[in-house]
Tab-separated table of C-alpha atoms and ligand atoms in Angstrom:
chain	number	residue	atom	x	y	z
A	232	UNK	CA	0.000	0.000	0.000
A	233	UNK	CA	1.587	3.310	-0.791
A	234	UNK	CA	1.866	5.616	1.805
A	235	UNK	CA	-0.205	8.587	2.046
A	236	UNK	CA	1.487	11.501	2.987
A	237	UNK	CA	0.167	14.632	5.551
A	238	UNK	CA	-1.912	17.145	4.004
A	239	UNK	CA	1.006	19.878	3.315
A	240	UNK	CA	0.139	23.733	4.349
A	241	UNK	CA	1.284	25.561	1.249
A	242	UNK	CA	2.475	29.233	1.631
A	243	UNK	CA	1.426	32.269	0.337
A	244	UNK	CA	3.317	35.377	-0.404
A	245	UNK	CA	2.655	37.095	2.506
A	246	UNK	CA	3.994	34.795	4.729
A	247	UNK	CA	0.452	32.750	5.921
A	248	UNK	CA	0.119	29.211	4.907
A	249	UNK	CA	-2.786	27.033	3.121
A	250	UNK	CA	-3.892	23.361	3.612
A	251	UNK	CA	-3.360	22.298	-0.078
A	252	UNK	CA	-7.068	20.463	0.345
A	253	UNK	CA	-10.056	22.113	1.316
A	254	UNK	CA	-13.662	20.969	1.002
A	255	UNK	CA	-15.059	22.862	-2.255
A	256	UNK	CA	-18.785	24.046	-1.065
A	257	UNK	CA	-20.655	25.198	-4.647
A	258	UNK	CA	-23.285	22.364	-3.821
A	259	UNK	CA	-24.536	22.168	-7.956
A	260	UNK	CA	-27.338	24.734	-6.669
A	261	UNK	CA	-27.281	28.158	-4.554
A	262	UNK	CA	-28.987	27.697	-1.129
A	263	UNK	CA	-28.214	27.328	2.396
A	264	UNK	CA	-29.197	24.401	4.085
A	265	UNK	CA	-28.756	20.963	6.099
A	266	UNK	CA	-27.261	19.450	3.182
A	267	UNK	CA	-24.267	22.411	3.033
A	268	UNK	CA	-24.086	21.978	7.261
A	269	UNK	CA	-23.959	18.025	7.728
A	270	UNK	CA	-21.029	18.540	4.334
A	271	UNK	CA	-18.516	20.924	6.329
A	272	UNK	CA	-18.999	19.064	9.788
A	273	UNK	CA	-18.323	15.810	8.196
A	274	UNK	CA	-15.222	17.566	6.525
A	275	UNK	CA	-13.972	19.079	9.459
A	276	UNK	CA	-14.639	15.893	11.696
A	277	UNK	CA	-12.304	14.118	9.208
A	278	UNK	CA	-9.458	16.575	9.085
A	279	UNK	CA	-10.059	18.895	6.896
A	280	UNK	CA	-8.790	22.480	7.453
A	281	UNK	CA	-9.656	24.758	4.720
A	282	UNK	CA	-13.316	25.574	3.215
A	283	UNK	CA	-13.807	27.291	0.101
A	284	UNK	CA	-17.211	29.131	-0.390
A	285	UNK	CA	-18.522	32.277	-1.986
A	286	UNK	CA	-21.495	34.655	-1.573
A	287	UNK	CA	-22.820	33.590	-4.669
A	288	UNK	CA	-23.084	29.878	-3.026
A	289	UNK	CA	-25.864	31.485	-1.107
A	290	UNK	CA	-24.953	29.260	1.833
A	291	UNK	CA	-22.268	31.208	3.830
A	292	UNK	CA	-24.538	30.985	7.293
A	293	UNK	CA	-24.780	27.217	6.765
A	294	UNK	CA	-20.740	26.939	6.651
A	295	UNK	CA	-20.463	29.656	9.463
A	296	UNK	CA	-23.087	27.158	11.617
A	297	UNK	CA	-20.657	23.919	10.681
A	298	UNK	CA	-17.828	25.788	11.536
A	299	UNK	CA	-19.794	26.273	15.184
A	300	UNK	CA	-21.170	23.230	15.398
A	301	UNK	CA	-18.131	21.217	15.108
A	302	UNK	CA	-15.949	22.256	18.180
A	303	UNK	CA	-13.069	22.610	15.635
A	304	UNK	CA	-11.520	25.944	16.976
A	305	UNK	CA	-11.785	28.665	13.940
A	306	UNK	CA	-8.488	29.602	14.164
A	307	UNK	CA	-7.430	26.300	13.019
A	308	UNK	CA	-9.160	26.829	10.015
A	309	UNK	CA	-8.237	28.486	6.937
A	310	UNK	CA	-11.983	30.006	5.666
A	311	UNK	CA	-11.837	31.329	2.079
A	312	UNK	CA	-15.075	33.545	0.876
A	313	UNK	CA	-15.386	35.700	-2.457
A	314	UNK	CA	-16.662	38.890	-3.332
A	315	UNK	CA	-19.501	38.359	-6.070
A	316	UNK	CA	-19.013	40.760	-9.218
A	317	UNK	CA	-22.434	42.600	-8.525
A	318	UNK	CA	-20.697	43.933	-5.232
A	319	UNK	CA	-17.691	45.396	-6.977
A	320	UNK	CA	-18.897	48.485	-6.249
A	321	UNK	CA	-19.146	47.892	-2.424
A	322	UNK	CA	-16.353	46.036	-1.336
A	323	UNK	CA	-16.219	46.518	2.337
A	324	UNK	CA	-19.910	46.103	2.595
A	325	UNK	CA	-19.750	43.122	1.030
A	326	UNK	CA	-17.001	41.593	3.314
A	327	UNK	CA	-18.920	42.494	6.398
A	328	UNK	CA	-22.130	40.781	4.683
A	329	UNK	CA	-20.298	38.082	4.343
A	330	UNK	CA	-18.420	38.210	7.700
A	331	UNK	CA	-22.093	38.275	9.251
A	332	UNK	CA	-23.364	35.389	7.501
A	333	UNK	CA	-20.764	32.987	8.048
A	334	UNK	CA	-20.644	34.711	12.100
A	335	UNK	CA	-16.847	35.183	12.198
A	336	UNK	CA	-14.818	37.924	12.581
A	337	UNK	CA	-12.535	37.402	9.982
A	338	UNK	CA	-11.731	35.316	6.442
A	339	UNK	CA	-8.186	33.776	5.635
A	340	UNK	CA	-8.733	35.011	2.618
A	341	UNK	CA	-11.599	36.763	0.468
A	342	UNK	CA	-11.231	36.478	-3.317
A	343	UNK	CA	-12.521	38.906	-6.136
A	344	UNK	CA	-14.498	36.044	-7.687
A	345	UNK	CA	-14.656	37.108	-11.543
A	346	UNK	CA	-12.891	39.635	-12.912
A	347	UNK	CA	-15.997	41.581	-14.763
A	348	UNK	CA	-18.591	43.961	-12.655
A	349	UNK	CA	-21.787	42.972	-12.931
A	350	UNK	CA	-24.672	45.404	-12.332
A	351	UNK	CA	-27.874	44.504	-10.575
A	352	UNK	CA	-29.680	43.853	-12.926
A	353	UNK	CA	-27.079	41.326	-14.192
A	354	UNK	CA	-25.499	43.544	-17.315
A	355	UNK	CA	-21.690	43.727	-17.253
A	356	UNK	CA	-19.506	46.975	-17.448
A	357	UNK	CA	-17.223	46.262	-19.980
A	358	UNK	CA	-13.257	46.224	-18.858
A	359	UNK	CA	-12.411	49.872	-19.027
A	360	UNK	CA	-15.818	50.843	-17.270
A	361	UNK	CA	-15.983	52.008	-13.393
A	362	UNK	CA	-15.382	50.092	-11.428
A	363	UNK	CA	-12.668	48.559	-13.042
A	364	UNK	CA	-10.609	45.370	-11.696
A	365	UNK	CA	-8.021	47.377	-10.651
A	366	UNK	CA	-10.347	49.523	-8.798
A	367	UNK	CA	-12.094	46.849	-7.221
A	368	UNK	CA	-8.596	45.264	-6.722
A	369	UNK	CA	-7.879	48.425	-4.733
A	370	UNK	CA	-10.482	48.221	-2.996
A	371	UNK	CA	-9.880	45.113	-1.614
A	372	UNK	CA	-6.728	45.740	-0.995
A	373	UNK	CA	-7.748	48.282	1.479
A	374	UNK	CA	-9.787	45.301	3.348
A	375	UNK	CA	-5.982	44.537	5.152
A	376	UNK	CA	-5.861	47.108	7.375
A	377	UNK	CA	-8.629	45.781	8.907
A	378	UNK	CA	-7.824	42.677	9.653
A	379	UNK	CA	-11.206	41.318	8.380
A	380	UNK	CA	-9.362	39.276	5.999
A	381	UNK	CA	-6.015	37.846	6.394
A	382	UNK	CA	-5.148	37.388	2.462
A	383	UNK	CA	-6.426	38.762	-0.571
A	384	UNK	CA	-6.602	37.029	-3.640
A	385	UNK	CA	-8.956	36.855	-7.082
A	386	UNK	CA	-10.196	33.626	-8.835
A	387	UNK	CA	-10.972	32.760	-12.706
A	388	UNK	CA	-7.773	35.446	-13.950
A	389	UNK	CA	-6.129	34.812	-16.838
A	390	UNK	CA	-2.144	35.981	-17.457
A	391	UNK	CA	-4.252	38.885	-19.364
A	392	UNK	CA	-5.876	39.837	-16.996
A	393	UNK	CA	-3.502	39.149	-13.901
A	394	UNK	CA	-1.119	41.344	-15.921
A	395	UNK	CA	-3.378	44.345	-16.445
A	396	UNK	CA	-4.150	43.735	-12.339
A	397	UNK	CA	-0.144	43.665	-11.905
A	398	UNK	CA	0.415	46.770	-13.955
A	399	UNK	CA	-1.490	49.033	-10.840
A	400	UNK	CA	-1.305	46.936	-7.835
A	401	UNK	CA	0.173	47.510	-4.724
A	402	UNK	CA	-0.073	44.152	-3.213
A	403	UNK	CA	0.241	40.895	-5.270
A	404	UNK	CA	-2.412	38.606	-5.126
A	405	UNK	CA	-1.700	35.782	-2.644
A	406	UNK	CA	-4.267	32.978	-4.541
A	407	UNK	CA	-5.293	32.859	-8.719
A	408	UNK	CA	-7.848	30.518	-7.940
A	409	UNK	CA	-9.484	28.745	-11.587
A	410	UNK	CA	-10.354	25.568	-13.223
A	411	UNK	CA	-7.489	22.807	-12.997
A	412	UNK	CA	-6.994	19.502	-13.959
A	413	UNK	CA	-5.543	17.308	-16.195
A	414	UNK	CA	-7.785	17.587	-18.842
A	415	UNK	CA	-7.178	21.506	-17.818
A	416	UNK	CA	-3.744	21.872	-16.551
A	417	UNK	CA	-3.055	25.481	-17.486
A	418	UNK	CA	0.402	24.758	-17.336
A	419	UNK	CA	1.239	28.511	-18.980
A	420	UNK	CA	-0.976	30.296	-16.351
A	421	UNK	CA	0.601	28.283	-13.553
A	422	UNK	CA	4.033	28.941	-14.909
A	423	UNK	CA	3.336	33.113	-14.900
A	424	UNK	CA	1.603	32.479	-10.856
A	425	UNK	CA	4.821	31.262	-10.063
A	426	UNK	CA	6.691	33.545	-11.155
A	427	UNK	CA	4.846	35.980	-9.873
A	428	UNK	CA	4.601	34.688	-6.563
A	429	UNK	CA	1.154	33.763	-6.708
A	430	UNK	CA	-0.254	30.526	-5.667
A	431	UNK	CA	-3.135	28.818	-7.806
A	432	UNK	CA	-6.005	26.845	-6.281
A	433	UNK	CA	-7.254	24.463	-8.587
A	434	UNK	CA	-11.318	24.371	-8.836
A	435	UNK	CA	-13.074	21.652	-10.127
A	436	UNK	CA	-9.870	19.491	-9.507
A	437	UNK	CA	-11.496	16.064	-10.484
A	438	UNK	CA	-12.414	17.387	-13.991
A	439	UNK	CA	-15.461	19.733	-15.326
A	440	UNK	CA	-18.225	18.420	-17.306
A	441	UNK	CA	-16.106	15.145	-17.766
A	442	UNK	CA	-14.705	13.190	-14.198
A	443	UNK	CA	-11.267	12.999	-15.358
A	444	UNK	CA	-10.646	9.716	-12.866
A	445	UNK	CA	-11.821	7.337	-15.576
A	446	UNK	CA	-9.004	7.946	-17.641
A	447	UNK	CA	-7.079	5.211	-18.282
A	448	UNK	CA	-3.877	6.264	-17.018
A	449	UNK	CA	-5.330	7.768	-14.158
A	450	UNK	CA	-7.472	3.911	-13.433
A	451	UNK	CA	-3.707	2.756	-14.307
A	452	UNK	CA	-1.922	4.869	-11.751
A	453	UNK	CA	-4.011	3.968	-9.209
A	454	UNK	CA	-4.100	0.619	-9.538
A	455	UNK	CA	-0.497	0.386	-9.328
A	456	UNK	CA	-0.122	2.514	-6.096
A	457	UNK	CA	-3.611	0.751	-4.685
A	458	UNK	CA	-5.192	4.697	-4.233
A	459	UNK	CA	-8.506	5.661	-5.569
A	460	UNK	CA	-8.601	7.642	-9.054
A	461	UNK	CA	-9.580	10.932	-7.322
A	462	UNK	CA	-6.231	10.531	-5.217
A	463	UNK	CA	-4.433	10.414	-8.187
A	464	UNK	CA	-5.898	13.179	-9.355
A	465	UNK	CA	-5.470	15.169	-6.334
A	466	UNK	CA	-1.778	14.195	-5.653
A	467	UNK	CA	-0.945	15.597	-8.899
A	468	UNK	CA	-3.004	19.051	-8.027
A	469	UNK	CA	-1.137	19.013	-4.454
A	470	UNK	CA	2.212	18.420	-5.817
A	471	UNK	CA	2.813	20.658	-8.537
A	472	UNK	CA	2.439	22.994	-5.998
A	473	UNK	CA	-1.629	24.126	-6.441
A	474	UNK	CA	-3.641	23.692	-3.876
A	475	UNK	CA	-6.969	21.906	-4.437
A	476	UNK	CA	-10.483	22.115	-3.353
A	477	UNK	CA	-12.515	18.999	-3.822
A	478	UNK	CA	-16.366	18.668	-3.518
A	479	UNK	CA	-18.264	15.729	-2.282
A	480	UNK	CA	-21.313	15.315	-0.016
A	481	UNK	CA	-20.168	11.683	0.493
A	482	UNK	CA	-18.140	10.923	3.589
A	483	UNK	CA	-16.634	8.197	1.836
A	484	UNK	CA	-15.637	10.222	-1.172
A	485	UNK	CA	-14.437	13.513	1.498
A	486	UNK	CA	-12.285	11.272	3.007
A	487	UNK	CA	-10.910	9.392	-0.539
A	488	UNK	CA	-9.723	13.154	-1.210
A	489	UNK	CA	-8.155	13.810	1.584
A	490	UNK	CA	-5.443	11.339	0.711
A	491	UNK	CA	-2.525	12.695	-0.758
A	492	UNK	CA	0.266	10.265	-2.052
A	493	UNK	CA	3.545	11.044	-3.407
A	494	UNK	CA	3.744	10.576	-7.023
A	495	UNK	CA	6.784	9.893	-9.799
A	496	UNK	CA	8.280	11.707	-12.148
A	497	UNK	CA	6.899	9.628	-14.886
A	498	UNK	CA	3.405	9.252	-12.976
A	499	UNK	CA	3.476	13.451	-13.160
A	500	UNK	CA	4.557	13.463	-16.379
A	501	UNK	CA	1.930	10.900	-17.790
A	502	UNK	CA	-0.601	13.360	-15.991
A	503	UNK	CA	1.209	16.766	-16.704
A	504	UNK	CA	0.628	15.923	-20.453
A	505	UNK	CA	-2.913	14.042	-20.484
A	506	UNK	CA	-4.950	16.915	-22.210
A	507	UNK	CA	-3.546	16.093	-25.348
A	508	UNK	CA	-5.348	13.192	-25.982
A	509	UNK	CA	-7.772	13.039	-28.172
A	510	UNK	CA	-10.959	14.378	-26.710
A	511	UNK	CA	-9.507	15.202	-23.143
A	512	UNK	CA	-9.225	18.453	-23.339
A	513	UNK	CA	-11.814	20.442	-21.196
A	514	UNK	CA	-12.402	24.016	-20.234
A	515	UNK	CA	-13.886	26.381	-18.138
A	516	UNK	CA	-16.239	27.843	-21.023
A	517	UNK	CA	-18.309	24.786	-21.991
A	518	UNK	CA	-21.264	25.921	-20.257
A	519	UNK	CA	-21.006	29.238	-21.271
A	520	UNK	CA	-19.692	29.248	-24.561
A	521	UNK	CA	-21.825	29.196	-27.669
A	522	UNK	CA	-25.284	30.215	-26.478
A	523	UNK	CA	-23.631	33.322	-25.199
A	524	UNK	CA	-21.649	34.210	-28.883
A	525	UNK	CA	-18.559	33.579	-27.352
A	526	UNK	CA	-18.969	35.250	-23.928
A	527	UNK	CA	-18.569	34.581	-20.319
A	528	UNK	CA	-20.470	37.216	-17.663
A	529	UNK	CA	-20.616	39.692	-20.388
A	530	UNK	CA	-16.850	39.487	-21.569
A	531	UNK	CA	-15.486	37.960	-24.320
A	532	UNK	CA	-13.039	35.256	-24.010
A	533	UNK	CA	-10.682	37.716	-25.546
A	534	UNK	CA	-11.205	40.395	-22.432
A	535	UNK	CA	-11.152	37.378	-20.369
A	536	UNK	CA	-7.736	36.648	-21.737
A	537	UNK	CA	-8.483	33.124	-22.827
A	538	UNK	CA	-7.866	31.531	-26.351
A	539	UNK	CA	-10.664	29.378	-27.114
A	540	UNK	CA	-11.393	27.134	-29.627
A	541	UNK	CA	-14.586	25.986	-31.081
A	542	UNK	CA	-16.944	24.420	-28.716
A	543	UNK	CA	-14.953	26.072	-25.703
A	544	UNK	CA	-12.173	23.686	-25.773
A	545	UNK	CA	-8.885	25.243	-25.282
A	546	UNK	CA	-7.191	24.935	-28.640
A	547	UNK	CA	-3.949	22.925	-28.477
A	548	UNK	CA	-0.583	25.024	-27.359
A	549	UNK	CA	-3.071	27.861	-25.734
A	550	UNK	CA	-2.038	26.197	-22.614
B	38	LIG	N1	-13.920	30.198	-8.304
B	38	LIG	C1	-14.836	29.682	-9.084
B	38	LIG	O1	-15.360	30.320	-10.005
B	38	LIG	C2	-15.249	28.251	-8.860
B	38	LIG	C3	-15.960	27.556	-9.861
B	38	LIG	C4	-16.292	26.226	-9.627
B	38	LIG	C5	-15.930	25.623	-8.447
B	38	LIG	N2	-15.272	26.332	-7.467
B	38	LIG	C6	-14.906	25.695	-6.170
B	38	LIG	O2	-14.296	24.450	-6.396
B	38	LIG	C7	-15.034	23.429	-5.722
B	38	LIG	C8	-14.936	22.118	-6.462
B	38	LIG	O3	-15.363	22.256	-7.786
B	38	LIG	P1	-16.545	21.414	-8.416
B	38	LIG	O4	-17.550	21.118	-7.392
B	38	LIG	O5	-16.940	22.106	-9.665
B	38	LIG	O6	-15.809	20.065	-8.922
B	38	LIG	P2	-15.089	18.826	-8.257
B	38	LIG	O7	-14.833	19.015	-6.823
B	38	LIG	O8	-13.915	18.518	-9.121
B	38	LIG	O9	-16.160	17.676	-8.481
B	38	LIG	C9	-17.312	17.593	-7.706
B	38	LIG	C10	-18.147	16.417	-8.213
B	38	LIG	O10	-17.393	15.213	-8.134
B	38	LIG	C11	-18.040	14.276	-7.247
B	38	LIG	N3	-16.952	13.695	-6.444
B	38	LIG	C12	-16.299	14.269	-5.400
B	38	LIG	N4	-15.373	13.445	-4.908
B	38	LIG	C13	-15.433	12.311	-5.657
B	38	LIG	C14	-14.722	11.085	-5.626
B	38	LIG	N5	-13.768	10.866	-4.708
B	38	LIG	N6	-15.050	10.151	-6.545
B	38	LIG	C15	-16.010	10.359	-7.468
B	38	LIG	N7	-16.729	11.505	-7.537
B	38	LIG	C16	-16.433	12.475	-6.645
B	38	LIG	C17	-19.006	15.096	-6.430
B	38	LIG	O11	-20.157	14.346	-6.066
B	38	LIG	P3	-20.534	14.004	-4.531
B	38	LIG	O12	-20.750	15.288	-3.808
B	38	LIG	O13	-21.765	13.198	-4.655
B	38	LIG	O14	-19.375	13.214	-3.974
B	38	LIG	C18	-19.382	16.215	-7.395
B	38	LIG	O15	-20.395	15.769	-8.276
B	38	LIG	C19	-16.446	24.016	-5.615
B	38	LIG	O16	-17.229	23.363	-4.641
B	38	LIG	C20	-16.122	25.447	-5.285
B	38	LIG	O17	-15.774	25.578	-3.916
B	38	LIG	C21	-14.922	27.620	-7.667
């Protein structure tokens, strides 16, 4: 049996550190409720120490009551929320909203969760347009001070967008969280976090659209090392240095993802290069892609900064 090794605590670039698995809480479906509660305190009772939600889960007082409920202490958890791109406008509001749904005084780390502002009524300002992401960026990075979040980060930026973020801030995002997986690796955006000093968290680490554990290589893998297919999965995520954030409402399944192995070069390698089969390559944009002309939230995948191909698959060497 191969040996699993401790959940590592990656670090950020201002000096805090992150359990490279948390328990990913978009339940499919925006709500609070006992489904979203009994999820985080059977994630916590098995070990886990990071949660990922959002405002736009809808179910921020159902985490905060888990987080209650289960005796864990909360500073031994690292709690990651995200301001929704309606509330670019209102940043500190929108923290303490949040802060007062989930009942804590503070987040580890609150995210800017899209790039584009959204109006009410649902219309986005294009990328030039008040507030900008640099403005809200600003905003946010104001949040500090306060100590009502530890870290700041954003989530679904592309190197075009990081870059036109990089250009005018004054403090570096600590997290790029967005899709990754192997059928996703965005090996070229993790290459420019590095280098910038920004750590990614990989969403929607067992594959979008298409579970990525029944691919042969991955069934192969874990045959060999006697692990489950999501562990495989996972172990890659964990050690090319992203840190992951699983869903499941299946204790079973939590605790199958909290296992983290050590894998080989040529296991990483296999993985590192399994979007170029045939028909594996997945993306972010299937679910928004034609319908909407080519658009995600209002911006084009060109103003998002990604190069897609027909049917929202990445085209080959975009990555
Ligand atoms: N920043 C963003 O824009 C963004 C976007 C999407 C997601 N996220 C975050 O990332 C988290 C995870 O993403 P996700 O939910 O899209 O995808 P995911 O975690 O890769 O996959 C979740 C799906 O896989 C199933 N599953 C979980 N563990 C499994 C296992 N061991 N074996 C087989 N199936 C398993 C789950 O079902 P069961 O529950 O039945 O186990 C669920 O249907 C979200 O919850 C959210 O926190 C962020």
């Amino acid at each position: 049996m191969t040996p699993r090794v401790e959940i590592p605590r990656l670090r950020l670039n201002d000096g805090r550190y992150m359990p490279a698995v948390g328990i990913g809480c978009w339940m499919g479906r925006v709500g609070e409720g006992e489904h979203v509660v009994r999820m985080v305190k059977t994630a916590l009772g098995l070990g886990y120490r990071h949660i990922d939600t959002a405002s736009n889960y809808g179910n921020e007082a159902s985490v905060g009551r888990a987080i209650r409920e289960s005796g864990v202490p909360r500073e031994e958890i690292f709690l990651t929320t995200k301001l929704a791109s309606k509330d670019h406008g209102r940043v500190a509001a929108a923290l303490d909203r949040s802060l007062e749904k989930l009942g804590v005084e503070y987040v580890d780390l609150f995210l800017m969760h899209w790039p584009q502002t959204l109006l009410q009524n649902g219309e986005a300002l294009q990328p030039n347009e008040s507030p900008t992401l640099v403005e809200t960026w600003h905003a946010m990075e104001d949040l500090l001070s306060s100590g009502k979040t530890r870290s700041i980060g954003v989530s679904n930026f592309s190197i075009k967008t990081l870059t036109t973020l990089l250009l005018h801030a004054l403090i570096v995002p600590t997290v790029n969280q967005v899709e990754a997986h192997p059928c996703l690796p965005q090996h070229a955006l993790l290459a420019f976090c590095e280098s910038k000093g920004i750590r990614v968290t990989a969403y929607s680490p067992l594959g979008r659209n298409k579970y990525a554990g029944e691919d042969v290589d991955v069934v192969r893998i874990a045959r060999q090392r006697g692990v489950s297919p999501p562990c495989v999965l996972l172990s890659w995520g964990v050690q090319r240095g992203t840190t992951v954030v699983p869903k499941s409402e299946d204790k079973r399944r939590m605790k199958e993802n909290i296992e983290i192995i050590s894998l080989t070069e040529e296991e990483m390698r296999v993985l590192d290069r399994m979007h170029e089969k045939p028909g594996m390559h997945r993306s972010v944009c299937v679910f928004h892609s034609e319908a909407l002309g080519g658009s995600c939230f209002g911006w084009t995948y060109k103003q998002l900064g990604w190069d897609m191909g027909v049917g929202g698959v990445v085209r080959a060497g975009s990555e």
